[in-house]
Amino acid sequence: MPWEDPDKLLRFKFGREEYCQRMLTSLILAGPYPKWSSRNTASERGKTFLGQLYVISYGIELCDEFEFVDEFNLPAVDKDAKDGAPDDAVITPDRLWIIELKTEAKSHRKDQMPYYEYLARHHCPDKSLDMLYLTSEMQRQDSTS
């Protein structure tokens, strides 16, 4: 299957984050952007990329057996709460690795990653959890100012 066409995607007027996420997912899968929250097999290059990113991030090897999910659905725990949808997830037999990609300072939410952690631990209590927040360097906003 062909990869996403970067020039064609520009016509959709995606924001920078969504554009980057769609391109990254397409590169990992070596194919078109999948249905949200579907489990997919990464291409060999995608497996290598994710494996190297995992080693750089955690200092250990990523299991060879995994599924890749774009827009990983984490349902709300109660009716008054919201679902969570981390940008990406890598699911191994014993581990859940959540990846959140940020390119826009305005899209950072202080409670986002802790909420994803809460939902992930609720829905996947039998798995070890790793969480990676990929973003550019930003100025820290001091809460006392």
mmCIF file of C-alpha atoms in Angstrom:
data_model
loop_
_atom_site.group_PDB
_atom_site.id
_atom_site.type_symbol
_atom_site.label_atom_id
_atom_site.label_comp_id
_atom_site.label_asym_id
_atom_site.label_seq_id
_atom_site.Cartn_x
_atom_site.Cartn_y
_atom_site.Cartn_z
ATOM 1 C CA MET A 1 0.000 0.000 0.000
ATOM 2 C CA PRO A 2 1.259 3.514 -0.721
ATOM 3 C CA TRP A 3 2.295 5.845 2.047
ATOM 4 C CA GLU A 4 0.428 9.049 2.737
ATOM 5 C CA ASP A 5 1.332 11.714 0.208
ATOM 6 C CA PRO A 6 2.735 14.692 2.190
ATOM 7 C CA ASP A 7 1.701 17.216 -0.465
ATOM 8 C CA LYS A 8 -1.811 15.801 -0.702
ATOM 9 C CA LEU A 9 -2.200 15.934 3.084
ATOM 10 C CA LEU A 10 -1.382 19.658 3.023
ATOM 11 C CA ARG A 11 -4.620 20.235 1.106
ATOM 12 C CA PHE A 12 -6.621 19.004 4.117
ATOM 13 C CA LYS A 13 -5.504 21.957 6.256
ATOM 14 C CA PHE A 14 -4.477 19.792 9.176
ATOM 15 C CA GLY A 15 -2.758 21.527 12.060
ATOM 16 C CA ARG A 16 0.956 20.890 12.438
ATOM 17 C CA GLU A 17 0.471 18.262 15.170
ATOM 18 C CA GLU A 18 -2.067 16.232 13.231
ATOM 19 C CA TYR A 19 0.004 16.482 10.065
ATOM 20 C CA CYS A 20 3.146 15.296 11.886
ATOM 21 C CA GLN A 21 1.256 12.479 13.594
ATOM 22 C CA ARG A 22 -0.282 11.253 10.328
ATOM 23 C CA MET A 23 3.092 11.314 8.576
ATOM 24 C CA LEU A 24 4.869 9.563 11.452
ATOM 25 C CA THR A 25 2.192 6.861 11.574
ATOM 26 C CA SER A 26 2.366 6.417 7.808
ATOM 27 C CA LEU A 27 6.149 6.040 8.005
ATOM 28 C CA ILE A 28 5.939 3.539 10.892
ATOM 29 C CA LEU A 29 3.390 1.438 9.039
ATOM 30 C CA ALA A 30 4.847 2.083 5.557
ATOM 31 C CA GLY A 31 1.280 2.589 4.415
ATOM 32 C CA PRO A 32 -1.738 4.844 4.562
ATOM 33 C CA TYR A 33 -3.077 6.296 7.779
ATOM 34 C CA PRO A 34 -5.153 3.615 9.539
ATOM 35 C CA LYS A 35 -8.539 3.722 11.220
ATOM 36 C CA TRP A 36 -8.212 5.335 14.660
ATOM 37 C CA SER A 37 -7.443 2.975 17.520
ATOM 38 C CA SER A 38 -6.922 -0.007 15.218
ATOM 39 C CA ARG A 39 -4.107 -2.408 15.999
ATOM 40 C CA ASN A 40 -1.522 -2.554 13.230
ATOM 41 C CA THR A 41 1.749 -4.250 12.402
ATOM 42 C CA ALA A 42 4.651 -1.869 11.952
ATOM 43 C CA SER A 43 6.844 -2.207 8.883
ATOM 44 C CA GLU A 44 10.385 -3.501 9.399
ATOM 45 C CA ARG A 45 11.708 0.065 9.300
ATOM 46 C CA GLY A 46 8.915 1.141 11.647
ATOM 47 C CA LYS A 47 9.884 -1.625 14.076
ATOM 48 C CA THR A 48 13.506 -0.520 13.890
ATOM 49 C CA PHE A 49 12.565 3.128 14.487
ATOM 50 C CA LEU A 50 10.329 2.329 17.461
ATOM 51 C CA GLY A 51 12.913 -0.096 18.861
ATOM 52 C CA GLN A 52 15.657 2.537 18.670
ATOM 53 C CA LEU A 53 13.394 5.218 20.163
ATOM 54 C CA TYR A 54 12.599 2.859 23.026
ATOM 55 C CA VAL A 55 16.272 2.129 23.695
ATOM 56 C CA ILE A 56 17.119 5.857 23.603
ATOM 57 C CA SER A 57 14.226 6.609 25.955
ATOM 58 C CA TYR A 58 14.504 3.746 28.455
ATOM 59 C CA GLY A 59 17.882 2.085 27.960
ATOM 60 C CA ILE A 60 16.406 -1.363 27.318
ATOM 61 C CA GLU A 61 15.261 -3.293 24.258
ATOM 62 C CA LEU A 62 11.635 -3.258 23.119
ATOM 63 C CA CYS A 63 9.996 -6.667 22.728
ATOM 64 C CA ASP A 64 9.940 -7.766 19.059
ATOM 65 C CA GLU A 65 6.278 -8.783 19.341
ATOM 66 C CA PHE A 66 4.113 -5.678 19.343
ATOM 67 C CA GLU A 67 1.167 -3.922 17.791
ATOM 68 C CA PHE A 68 1.134 -0.233 16.932
ATOM 69 C CA VAL A 69 -1.984 1.869 17.539
ATOM 70 C CA ASP A 70 -2.579 5.413 16.338
ATOM 71 C CA GLU A 71 -5.059 7.383 18.521
ATOM 72 C CA PHE A 72 -5.202 4.712 21.211
ATOM 73 C CA ASN A 73 -8.666 4.761 22.784
ATOM 74 C CA LEU A 74 -8.750 4.729 26.573
ATOM 75 C CA PRO A 75 -12.433 4.822 27.557
ATOM 76 C CA ALA A 76 -13.554 6.953 30.475
ATOM 77 C CA VAL A 77 -13.857 5.127 33.776
ATOM 78 C CA ASP A 78 -17.205 6.715 34.657
ATOM 79 C CA LYS A 79 -20.017 8.472 32.775
ATOM 80 C CA ASP A 80 -18.993 11.959 33.928
ATOM 81 C CA ALA A 81 -15.406 11.678 32.675
ATOM 82 C CA LYS A 82 -13.847 11.948 29.217
ATOM 83 C CA ASP A 83 -12.177 9.254 27.162
ATOM 84 C CA GLY A 84 -8.450 9.549 26.592
ATOM 85 C CA ALA A 85 -6.696 9.106 23.260
ATOM 86 C CA PRO A 86 -2.902 9.207 23.366
ATOM 87 C CA ASP A 87 -1.420 9.825 19.927
ATOM 88 C CA ASP A 88 0.236 6.420 19.726
ATOM 89 C CA ALA A 89 0.586 3.218 21.675
ATOM 90 C CA VAL A 90 2.838 0.221 21.337
ATOM 91 C CA ILE A 91 1.362 -2.903 22.876
ATOM 92 C CA THR A 92 3.501 -5.924 23.722
ATOM 93 C CA PRO A 93 2.361 -9.047 25.570
ATOM 94 C CA ASP A 94 3.369 -7.516 28.916
ATOM 95 C CA ARG A 95 3.792 -3.784 28.285
ATOM 96 C CA LEU A 96 1.887 -0.705 27.136
ATOM 97 C CA TRP A 97 3.968 2.162 25.787
ATOM 98 C CA ILE A 98 2.059 5.418 25.314
ATOM 99 C CA ILE A 99 3.530 8.120 23.098
ATOM 100 C CA GLU A 100 2.188 11.669 22.996
ATOM 101 C CA LEU A 101 3.499 14.019 20.300
ATOM 102 C CA LYS A 102 3.384 17.798 20.789
ATOM 103 C CA THR A 103 4.461 20.443 18.321
ATOM 104 C CA GLU A 104 2.295 23.331 19.550
ATOM 105 C CA ALA A 105 2.800 25.071 22.891
ATOM 106 C CA LYS A 106 -0.956 25.742 23.067
ATOM 107 C CA SER A 107 -1.823 22.044 22.976
ATOM 108 C CA HIS A 108 0.014 21.159 26.185
ATOM 109 C CA ARG A 109 -2.361 20.287 29.006
ATOM 110 C CA LYS A 110 -0.964 19.859 32.504
ATOM 111 C CA ASP A 111 -3.354 17.026 33.385
ATOM 112 C CA GLN A 112 -3.177 15.136 30.065
ATOM 113 C CA MET A 113 -0.401 12.625 30.773
ATOM 114 C CA PRO A 114 -1.457 11.930 34.382
ATOM 115 C CA TYR A 115 -4.987 11.254 33.109
ATOM 116 C CA TYR A 116 -3.681 8.920 30.403
ATOM 117 C CA GLU A 117 -1.682 7.114 33.070
ATOM 118 C CA TYR A 118 -4.774 6.743 35.259
ATOM 119 C CA LEU A 119 -6.849 5.362 32.371
ATOM 120 C CA ALA A 120 -4.075 3.053 31.156
ATOM 121 C CA ARG A 121 -3.520 1.582 34.616
ATOM 122 C CA HIS A 122 -7.274 1.068 34.962
ATOM 123 C CA HIS A 123 -7.743 -0.630 31.568
ATOM 124 C CA CYS A 124 -4.417 -2.494 31.396
ATOM 125 C CA PRO A 125 -3.575 -3.392 35.018
ATOM 126 C CA ASP A 126 -1.631 -6.488 33.955
ATOM 127 C CA LYS A 127 0.823 -4.525 31.779
ATOM 128 C CA SER A 128 3.876 -2.485 32.686
ATOM 129 C CA LEU A 129 3.386 1.092 31.555
ATOM 130 C CA ASP A 130 5.838 3.395 29.802
ATOM 131 C CA MET A 131 4.920 6.917 28.762
ATOM 132 C CA LEU A 132 6.847 9.161 26.377
ATOM 133 C CA TYR A 133 6.030 12.827 25.874
ATOM 134 C CA LEU A 134 7.727 13.978 22.651
ATOM 135 C CA THR A 135 7.967 17.730 22.372
ATOM 136 C CA SER A 136 10.381 20.471 21.524
ATOM 137 C CA GLU A 137 12.107 22.453 24.229
ATOM 138 C CA MET A 138 9.777 24.996 25.764
ATOM 139 C CA GLN A 139 10.032 27.713 28.326
ATOM 140 C CA ARG A 140 8.785 26.558 31.685
ATOM 141 C CA GLN A 141 5.855 28.516 33.031
ATOM 142 C CA ASP A 142 6.284 28.988 36.738
ATOM 143 C CA SER A 143 3.000 28.563 38.601
ATOM 144 C CA THR A 144 3.985 31.303 41.087
ATOM 145 C CA SER A 145 4.118 34.077 38.505
#
